[in-house]
mmCIF file of C-alpha atoms in Angstrom:
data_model
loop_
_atom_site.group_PDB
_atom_site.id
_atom_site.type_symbol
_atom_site.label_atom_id
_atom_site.label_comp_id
_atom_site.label_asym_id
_atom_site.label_seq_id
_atom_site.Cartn_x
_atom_site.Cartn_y
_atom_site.Cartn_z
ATOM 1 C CA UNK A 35 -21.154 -10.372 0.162
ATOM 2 C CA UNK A 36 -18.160 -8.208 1.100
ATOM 3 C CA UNK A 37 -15.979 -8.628 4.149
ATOM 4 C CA UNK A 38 -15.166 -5.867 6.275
ATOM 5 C CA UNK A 39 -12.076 -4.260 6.643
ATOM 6 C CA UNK A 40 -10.509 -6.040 9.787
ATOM 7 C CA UNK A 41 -11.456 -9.361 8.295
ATOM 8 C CA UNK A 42 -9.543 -8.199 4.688
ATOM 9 C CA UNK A 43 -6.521 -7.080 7.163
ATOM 10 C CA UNK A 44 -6.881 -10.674 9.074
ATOM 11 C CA UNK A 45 -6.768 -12.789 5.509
ATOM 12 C CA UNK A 46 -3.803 -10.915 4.225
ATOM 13 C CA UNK A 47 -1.383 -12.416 7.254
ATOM 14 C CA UNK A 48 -3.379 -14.847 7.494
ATOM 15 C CA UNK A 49 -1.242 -18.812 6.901
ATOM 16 C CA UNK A 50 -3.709 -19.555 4.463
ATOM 17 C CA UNK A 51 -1.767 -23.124 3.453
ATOM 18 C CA UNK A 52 -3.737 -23.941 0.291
ATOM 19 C CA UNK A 53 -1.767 -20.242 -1.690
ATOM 20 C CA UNK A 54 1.148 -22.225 -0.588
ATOM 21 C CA UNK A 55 2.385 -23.514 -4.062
ATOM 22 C CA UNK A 56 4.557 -22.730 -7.526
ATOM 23 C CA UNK A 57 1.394 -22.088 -9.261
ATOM 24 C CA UNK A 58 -1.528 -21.075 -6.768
ATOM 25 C CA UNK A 59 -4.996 -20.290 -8.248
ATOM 26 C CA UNK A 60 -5.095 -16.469 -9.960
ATOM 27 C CA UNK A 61 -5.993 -14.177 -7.176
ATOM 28 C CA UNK A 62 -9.647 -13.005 -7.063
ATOM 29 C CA UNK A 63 -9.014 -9.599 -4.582
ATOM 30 C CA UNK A 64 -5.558 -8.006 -3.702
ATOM 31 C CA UNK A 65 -4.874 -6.397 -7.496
ATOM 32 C CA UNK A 66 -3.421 -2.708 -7.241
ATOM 33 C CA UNK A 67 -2.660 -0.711 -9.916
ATOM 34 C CA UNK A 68 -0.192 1.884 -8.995
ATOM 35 C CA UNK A 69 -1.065 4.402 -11.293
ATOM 36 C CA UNK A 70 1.529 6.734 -9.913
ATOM 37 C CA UNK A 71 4.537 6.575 -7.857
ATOM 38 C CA UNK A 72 4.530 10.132 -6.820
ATOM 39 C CA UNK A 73 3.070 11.130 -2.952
ATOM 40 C CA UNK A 74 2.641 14.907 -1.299
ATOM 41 C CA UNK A 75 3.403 13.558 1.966
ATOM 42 C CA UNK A 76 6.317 11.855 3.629
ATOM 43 C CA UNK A 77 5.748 9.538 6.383
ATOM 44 C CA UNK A 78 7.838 8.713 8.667
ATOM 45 C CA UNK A 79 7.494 5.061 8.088
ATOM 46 C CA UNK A 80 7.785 5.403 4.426
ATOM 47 C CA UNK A 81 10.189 4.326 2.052
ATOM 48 C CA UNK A 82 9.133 6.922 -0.134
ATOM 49 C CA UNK A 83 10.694 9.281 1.441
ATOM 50 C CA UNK A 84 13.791 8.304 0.158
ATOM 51 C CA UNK A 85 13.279 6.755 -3.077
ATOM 52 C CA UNK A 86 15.627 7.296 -6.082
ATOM 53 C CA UNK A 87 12.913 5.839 -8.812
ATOM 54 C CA UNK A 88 11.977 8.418 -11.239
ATOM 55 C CA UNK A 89 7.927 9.632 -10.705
ATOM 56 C CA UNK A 90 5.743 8.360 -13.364
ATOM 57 C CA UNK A 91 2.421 7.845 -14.646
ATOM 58 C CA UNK A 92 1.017 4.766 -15.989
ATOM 59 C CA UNK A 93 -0.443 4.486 -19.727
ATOM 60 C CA UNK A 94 -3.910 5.055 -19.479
ATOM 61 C CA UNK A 95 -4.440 2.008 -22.091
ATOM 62 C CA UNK A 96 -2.313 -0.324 -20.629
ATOM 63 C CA UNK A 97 -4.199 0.209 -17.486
ATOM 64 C CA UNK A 98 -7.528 -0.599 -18.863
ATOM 65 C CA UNK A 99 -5.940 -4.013 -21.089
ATOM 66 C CA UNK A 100 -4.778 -5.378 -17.872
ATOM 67 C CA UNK A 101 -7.818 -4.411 -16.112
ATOM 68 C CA UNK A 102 -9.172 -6.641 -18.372
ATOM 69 C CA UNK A 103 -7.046 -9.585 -18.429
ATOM 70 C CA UNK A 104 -7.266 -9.403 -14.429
ATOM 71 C CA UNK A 105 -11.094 -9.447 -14.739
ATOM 72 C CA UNK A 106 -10.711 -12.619 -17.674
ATOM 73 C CA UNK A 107 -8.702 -14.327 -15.543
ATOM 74 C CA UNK A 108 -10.998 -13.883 -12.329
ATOM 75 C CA UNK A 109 -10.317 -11.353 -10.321
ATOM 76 C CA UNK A 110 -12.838 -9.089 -9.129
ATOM 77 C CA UNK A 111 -11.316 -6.290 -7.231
ATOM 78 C CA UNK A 112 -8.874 -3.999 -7.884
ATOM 79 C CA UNK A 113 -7.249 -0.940 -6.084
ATOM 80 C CA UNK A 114 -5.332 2.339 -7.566
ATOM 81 C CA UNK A 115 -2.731 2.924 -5.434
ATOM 82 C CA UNK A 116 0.421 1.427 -4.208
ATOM 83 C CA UNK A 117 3.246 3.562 -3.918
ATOM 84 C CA UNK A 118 1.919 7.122 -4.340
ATOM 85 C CA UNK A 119 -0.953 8.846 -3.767
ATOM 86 C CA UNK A 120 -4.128 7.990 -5.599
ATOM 87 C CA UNK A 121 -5.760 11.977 -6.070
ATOM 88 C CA UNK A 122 -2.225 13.290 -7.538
ATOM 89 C CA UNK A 123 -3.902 11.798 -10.840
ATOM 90 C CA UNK A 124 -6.340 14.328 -12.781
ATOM 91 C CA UNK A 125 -8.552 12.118 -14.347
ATOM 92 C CA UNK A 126 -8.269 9.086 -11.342
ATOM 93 C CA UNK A 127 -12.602 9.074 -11.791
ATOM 94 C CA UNK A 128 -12.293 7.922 -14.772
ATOM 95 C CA UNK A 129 -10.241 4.578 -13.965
ATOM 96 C CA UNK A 130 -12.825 3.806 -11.079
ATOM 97 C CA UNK A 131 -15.398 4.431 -13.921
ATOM 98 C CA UNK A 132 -13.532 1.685 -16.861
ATOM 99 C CA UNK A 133 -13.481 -0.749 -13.500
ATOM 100 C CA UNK A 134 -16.654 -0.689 -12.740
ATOM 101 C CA UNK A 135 -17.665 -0.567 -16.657
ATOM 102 C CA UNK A 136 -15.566 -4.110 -17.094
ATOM 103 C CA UNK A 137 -17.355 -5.836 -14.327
ATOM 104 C CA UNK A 138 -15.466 -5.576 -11.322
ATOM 105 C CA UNK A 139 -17.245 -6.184 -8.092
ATOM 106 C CA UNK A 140 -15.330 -4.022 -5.939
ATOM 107 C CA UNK A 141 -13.119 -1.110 -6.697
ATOM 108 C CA UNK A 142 -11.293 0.851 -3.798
ATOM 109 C CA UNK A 143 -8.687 3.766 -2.911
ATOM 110 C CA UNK A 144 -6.440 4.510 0.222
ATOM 111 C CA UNK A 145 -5.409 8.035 0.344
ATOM 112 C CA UNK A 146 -3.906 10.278 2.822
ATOM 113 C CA UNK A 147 -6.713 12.393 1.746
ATOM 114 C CA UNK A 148 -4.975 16.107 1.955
ATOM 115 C CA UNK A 149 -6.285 15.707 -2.074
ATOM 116 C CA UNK A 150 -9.227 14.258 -1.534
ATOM 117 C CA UNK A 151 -11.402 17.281 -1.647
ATOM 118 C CA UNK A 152 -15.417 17.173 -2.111
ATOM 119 C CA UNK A 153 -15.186 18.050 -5.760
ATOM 120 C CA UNK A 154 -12.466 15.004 -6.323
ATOM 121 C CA UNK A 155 -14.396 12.811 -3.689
ATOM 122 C CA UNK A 156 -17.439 13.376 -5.689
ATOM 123 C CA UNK A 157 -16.324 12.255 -8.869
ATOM 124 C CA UNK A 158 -14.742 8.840 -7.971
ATOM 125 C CA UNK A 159 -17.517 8.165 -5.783
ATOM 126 C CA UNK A 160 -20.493 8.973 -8.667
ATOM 127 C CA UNK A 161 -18.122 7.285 -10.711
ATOM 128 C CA UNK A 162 -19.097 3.922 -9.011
ATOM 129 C CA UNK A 163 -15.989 3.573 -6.144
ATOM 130 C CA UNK A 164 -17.001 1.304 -3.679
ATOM 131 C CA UNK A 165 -14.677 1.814 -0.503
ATOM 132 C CA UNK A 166 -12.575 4.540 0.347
ATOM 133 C CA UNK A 167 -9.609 4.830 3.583
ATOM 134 C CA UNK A 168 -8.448 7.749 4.811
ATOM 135 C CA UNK A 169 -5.183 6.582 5.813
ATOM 136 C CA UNK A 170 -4.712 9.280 8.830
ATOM 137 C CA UNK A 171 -1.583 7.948 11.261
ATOM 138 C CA UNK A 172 -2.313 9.969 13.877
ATOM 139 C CA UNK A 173 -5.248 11.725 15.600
ATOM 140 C CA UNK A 174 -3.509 15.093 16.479
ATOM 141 C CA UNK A 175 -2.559 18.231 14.786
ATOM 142 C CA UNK A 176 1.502 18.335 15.757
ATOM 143 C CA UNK A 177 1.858 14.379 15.745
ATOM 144 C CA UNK A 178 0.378 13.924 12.408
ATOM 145 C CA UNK A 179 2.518 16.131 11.438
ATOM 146 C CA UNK A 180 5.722 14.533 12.813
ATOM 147 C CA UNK A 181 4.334 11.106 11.216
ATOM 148 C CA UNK A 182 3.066 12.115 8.049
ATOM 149 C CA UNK A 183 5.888 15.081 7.734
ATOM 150 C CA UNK A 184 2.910 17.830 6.578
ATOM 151 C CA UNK A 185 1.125 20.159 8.773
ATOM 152 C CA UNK A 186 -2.323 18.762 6.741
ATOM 153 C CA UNK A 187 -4.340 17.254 10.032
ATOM 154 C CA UNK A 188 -7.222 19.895 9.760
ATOM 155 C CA UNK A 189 -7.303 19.773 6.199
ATOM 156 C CA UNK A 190 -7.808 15.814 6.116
ATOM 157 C CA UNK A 191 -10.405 16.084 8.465
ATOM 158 C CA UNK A 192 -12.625 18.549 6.682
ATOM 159 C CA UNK A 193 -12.474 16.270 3.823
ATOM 160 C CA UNK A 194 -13.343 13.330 5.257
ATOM 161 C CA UNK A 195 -16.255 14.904 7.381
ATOM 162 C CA UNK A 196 -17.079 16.309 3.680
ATOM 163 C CA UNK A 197 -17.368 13.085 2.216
ATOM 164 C CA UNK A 198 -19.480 11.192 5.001
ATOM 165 C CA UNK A 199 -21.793 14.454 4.633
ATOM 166 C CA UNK A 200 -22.216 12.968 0.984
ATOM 167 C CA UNK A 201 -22.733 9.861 1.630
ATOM 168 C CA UNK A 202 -25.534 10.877 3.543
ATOM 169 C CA UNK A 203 -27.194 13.369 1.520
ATOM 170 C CA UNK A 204 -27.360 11.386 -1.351
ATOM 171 C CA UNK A 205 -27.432 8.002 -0.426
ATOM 172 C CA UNK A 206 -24.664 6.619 -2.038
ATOM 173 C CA UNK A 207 -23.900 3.124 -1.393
ATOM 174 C CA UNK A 208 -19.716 3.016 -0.582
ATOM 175 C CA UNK A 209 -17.419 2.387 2.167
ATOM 176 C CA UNK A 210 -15.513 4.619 4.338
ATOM 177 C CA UNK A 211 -12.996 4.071 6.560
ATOM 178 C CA UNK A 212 -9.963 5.298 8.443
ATOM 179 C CA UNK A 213 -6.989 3.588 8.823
ATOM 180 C CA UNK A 214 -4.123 4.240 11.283
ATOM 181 C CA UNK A 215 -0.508 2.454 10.989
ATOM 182 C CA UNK A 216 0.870 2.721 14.474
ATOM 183 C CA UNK A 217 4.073 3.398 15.558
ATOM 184 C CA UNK A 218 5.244 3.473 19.327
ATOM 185 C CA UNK A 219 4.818 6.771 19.557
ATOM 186 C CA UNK A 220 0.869 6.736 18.400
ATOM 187 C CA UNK A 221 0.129 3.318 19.209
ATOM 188 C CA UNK A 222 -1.509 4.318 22.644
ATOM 189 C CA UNK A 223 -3.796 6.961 21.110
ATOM 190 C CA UNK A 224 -6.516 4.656 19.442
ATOM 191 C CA UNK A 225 -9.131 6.067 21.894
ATOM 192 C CA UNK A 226 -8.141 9.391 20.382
ATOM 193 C CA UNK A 227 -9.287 7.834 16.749
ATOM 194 C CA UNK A 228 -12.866 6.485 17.718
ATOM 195 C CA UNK A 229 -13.591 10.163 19.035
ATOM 196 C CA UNK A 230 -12.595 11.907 16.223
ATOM 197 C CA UNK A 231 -13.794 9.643 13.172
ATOM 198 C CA UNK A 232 -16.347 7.512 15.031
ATOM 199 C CA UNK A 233 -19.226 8.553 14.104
ATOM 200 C CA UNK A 234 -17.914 9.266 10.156
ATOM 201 C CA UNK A 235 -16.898 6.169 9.367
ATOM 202 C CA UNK A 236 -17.755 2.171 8.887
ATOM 203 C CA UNK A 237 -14.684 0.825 10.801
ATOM 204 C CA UNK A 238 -11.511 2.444 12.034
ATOM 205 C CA UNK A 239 -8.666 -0.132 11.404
ATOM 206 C CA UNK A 240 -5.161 0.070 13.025
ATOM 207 C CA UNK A 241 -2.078 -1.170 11.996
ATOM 208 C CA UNK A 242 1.162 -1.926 13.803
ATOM 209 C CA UNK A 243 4.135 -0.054 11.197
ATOM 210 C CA UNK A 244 6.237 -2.672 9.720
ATOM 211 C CA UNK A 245 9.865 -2.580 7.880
ATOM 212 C CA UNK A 246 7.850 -2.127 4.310
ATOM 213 C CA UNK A 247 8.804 -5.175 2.597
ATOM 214 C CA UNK A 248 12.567 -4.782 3.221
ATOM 215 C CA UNK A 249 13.161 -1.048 2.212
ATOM 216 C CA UNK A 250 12.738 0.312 6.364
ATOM 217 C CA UNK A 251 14.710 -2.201 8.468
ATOM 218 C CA UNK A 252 15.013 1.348 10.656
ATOM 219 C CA UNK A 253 11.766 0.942 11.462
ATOM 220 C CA UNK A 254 12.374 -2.236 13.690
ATOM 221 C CA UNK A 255 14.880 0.264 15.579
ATOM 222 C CA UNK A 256 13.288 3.622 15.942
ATOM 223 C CA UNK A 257 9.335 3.031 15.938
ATOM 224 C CA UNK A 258 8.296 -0.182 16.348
ATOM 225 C CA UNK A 259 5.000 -0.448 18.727
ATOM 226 C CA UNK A 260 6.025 -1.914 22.013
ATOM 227 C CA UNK A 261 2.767 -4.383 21.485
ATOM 228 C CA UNK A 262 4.378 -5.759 18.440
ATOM 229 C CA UNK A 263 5.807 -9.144 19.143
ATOM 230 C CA UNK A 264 6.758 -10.370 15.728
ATOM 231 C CA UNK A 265 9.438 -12.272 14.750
ATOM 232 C CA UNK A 266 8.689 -13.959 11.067
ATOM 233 C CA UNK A 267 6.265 -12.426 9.313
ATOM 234 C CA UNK A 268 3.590 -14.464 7.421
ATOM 235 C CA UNK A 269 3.212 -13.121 3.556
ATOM 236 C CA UNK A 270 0.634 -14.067 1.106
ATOM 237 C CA UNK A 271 1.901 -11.467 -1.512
ATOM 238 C CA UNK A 272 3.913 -14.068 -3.986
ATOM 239 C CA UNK A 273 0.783 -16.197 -4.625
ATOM 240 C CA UNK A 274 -2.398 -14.449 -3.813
ATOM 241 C CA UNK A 275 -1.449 -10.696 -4.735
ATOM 242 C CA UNK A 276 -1.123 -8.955 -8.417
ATOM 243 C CA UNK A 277 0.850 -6.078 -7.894
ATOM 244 C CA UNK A 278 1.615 -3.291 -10.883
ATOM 245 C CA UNK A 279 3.778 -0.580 -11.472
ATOM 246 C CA UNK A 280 3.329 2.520 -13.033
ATOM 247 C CA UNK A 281 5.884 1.243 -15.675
ATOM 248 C CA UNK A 282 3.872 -1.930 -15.985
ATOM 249 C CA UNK A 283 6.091 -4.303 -14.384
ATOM 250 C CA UNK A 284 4.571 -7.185 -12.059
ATOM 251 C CA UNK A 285 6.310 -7.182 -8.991
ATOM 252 C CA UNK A 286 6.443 -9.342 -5.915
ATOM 253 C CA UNK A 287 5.509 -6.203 -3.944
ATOM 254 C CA UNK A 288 2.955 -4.059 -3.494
ATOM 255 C CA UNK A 289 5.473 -1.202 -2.223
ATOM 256 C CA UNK A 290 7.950 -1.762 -4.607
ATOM 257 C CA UNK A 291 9.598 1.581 -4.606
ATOM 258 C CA UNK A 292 12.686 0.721 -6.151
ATOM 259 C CA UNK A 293 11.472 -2.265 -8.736
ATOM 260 C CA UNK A 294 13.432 -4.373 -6.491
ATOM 261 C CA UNK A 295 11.111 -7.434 -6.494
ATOM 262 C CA UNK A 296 10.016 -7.307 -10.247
ATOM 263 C CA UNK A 297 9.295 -11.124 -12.044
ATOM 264 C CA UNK A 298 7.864 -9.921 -15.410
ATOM 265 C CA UNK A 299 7.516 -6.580 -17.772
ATOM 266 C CA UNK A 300 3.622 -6.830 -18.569
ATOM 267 C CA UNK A 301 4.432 -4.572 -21.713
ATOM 268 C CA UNK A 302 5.907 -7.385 -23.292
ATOM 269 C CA UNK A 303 3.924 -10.763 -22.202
ATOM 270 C CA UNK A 304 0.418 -11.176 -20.861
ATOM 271 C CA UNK A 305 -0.659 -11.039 -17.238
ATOM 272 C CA UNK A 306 -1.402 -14.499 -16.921
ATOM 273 C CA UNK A 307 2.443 -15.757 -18.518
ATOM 274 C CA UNK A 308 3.555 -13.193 -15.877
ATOM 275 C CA UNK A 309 1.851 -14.741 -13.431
ATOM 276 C CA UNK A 310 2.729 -18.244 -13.995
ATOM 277 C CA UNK A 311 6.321 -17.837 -15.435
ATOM 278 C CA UNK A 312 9.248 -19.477 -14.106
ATOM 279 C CA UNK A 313 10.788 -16.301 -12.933
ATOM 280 C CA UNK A 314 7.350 -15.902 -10.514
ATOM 281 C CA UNK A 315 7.561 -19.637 -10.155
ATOM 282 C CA UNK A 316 10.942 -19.805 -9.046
ATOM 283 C CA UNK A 317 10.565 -16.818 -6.353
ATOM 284 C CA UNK A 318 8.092 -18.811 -5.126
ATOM 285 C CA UNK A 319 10.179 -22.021 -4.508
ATOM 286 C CA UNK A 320 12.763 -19.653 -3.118
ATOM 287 C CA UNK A 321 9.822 -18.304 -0.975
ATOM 288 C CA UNK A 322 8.668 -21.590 0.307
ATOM 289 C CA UNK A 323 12.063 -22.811 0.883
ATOM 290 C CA UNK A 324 13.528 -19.742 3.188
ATOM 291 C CA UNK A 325 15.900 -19.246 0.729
ATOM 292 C CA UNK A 326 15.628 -15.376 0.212
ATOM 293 C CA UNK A 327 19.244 -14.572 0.891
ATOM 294 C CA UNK A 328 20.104 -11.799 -1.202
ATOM 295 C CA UNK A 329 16.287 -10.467 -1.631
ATOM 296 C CA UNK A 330 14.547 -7.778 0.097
ATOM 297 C CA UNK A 331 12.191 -10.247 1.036
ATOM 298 C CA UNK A 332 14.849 -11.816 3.300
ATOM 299 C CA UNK A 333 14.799 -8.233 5.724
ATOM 300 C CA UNK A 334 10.858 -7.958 5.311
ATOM 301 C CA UNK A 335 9.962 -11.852 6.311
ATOM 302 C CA UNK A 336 12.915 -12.384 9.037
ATOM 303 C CA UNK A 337 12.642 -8.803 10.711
ATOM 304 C CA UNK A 338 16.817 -7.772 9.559
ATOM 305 C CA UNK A 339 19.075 -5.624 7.478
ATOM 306 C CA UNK A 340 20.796 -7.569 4.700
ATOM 307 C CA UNK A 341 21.913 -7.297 1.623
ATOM 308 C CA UNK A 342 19.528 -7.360 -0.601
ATOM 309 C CA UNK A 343 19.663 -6.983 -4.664
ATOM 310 C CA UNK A 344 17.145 -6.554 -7.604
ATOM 311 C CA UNK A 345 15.547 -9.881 -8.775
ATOM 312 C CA UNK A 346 15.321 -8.467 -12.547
ATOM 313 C CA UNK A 347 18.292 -5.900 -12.687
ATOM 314 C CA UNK A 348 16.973 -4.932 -15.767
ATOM 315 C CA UNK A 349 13.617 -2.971 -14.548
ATOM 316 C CA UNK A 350 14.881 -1.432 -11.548
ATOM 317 C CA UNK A 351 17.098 1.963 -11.527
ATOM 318 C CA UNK A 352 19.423 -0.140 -9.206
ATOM 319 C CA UNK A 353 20.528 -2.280 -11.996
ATOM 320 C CA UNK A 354 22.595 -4.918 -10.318
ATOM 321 C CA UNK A 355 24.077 -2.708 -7.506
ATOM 322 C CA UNK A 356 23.036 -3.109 -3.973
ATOM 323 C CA UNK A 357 20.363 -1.471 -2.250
ATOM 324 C CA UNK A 358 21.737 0.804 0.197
ATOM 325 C CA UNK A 359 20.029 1.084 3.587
ATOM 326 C CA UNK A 360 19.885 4.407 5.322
ATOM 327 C CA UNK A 361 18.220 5.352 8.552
ATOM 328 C CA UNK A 362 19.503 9.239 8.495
ATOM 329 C CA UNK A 363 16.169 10.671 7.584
ATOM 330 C CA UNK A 364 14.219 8.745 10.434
ATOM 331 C CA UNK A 365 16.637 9.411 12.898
ATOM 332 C CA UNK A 366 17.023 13.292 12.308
ATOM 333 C CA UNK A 367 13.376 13.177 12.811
ATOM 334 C CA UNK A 368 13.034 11.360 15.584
ATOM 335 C CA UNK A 369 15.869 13.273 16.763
ATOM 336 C CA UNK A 370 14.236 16.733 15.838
ATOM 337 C CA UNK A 371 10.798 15.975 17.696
ATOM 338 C CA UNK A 372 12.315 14.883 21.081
ATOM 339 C CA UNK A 373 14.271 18.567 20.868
ATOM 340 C CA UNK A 374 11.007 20.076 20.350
ATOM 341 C CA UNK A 375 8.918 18.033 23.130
ATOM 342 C CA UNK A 376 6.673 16.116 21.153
ATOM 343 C CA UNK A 377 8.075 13.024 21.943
#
């Protein structure tokens, strides 16, 4: 039986104690694939905005071999996206369809759904998808397009009403939801959400933004939700969380935009030695001991800017410099909307 969305959202921040160890049971859910890196929006609140990673594609094979040492090993969900944006990938049908064909229980997709049209809806869903978000971060035409930085509000909303339209005609058996990550500018416009996409949808599910593992400490300064009351946040992600870049690294993260938190190349050993290696096993001491000095982690967990460097200078672009924190695009746009009104 498959939880709903909130409860998925609840278990994630969850202190589940019994993850808490060097070498915690292979995870089951929470296994993304991020079969591309590259995004037609740029949200306010992303880190993608400003990424200096090249954009890639991952190797169709290597995707389905690790598909199926995930599934060997136990896991029985998986996810294509991470970074980027799932529908920027031709043939993305045709991963949901090798999921599906290996056994697992549950395969899903977030999108910001400007590429989600009926014809590319259509395919992933007779392909066998079995949940699909609209991540839409605000409910109106000129704020979505402050947050999401793309005048595509109407556009998403045809395609999602297109999709729920197909559901219904032909009684297809899959999720959908909306999703909203809040910011203080949105984060008193949730009424606005169950009016638009109530009646569409299985469960509208909001979000308060967050600093993105590390790479937006601006966001603490310029858009946190008033609500938000957070001052250490609780992370499963080092032991209950396979996360995969397009260049087939495993990394701590599942919004690793600059390979910052990689602990293993999966080109060269096997998910499970990647899993259970001492560089993942060490993190994870480091993890349970606050020591994280140094590590993006450190910003994410403890709500700050630091310094923070690459665990594995070798896979990230960064090599062994610093990560460089900058706040200039967020603030010109913040700065940009209150000349304009909007805010």
């Amino acid at each position: 039986m498959q939880m709903d969305l909130k409860e998925r959202v609840r278990l994630k921040k969850a202190p589940r104690t019994e993850l808490y160890s060097l070498e915690p049971p292979f995870p089951i859910s929470n296994f993304l694939l991020e079969l591309s890196n590259g995004c037609n929006h740029a949200c306010i609140f992303c880190a993608h905005q400003k990424m200096q990673r090249n954009v890639g594609r991952m190797d169709k094979n290597f995707a389905f071999d690790i598909m199926q040492q995930a599934y060997d090993l136990g896991t029985r969900e998986v996810g294509f996206y991470a970074t980027g944006e799932p529908f920027l990938i031709p043939d993305l049908a045709d991963y949901v369809a090798k999921a599906k064909q290996i056994g697992f229980d549950y395969v899903y997709l977030t999108s910001n759904g400007s590429l989600a049209t009926p014809e590319r809806t259509k395919a992933v869903i007779d392909a066998g998808l079995d949940s699909l978000k609209f991540s839409i971060n605000a409910p109106e035409r000129k704020m979505y397009e402050f947050i999401h930085g793309q005048d595509h509000f109407d556009r998403v909303c045809e395609h999602l009403k297109a999709v729920a339209k197909y559901r219904k005609e032909s009684g297809k058996n899959f999720k959908l939801f909306v999703t909203g990550i809040l910011t203080k500018y949105t984060e008193n416009m949730k009424d606005m959400y169950f009016e638009l996409f109530g009646d569409l949808v299985d469960e509208i599910v909001f979000k308060t933004v967050y600093n993105q593992g590390g790479y937006m400490p601006e966001i603490d300064t310029y858009l946190r939700c008033e609500s938000d009351k957070e001052v250490k946040r609780i992370c499963n992600l080092p032991f209950d969380a396979i996360s995969i870049t397009y260049e087939g690294y495993l990394s701590i993260e599942n919004a690793d935009y600059e390979n910052m938190l990689v602990v293993a190349d999966l080109n060269k050993v096997s998910l499970k030695d990647g899993w259970y290696g001492e560089k993942m096993k060490d993190f994870r001491r480091r993890f349970l001991a606050n020591d994280l000095k140094g590590t993006l982690c450190d910003g994410c967990v403890n709500h700050r800017c630091t310094k923070s460097f690459a665990l594995s200078p070798e896979y990230s672009n960064l090599g062994d410099k610093e990560y460089i924190f900058s706040d200039e695009k967020v603030k010109t746009r913040i700065q940009k909307a209150k000349d304009e009104g909007l805010i």
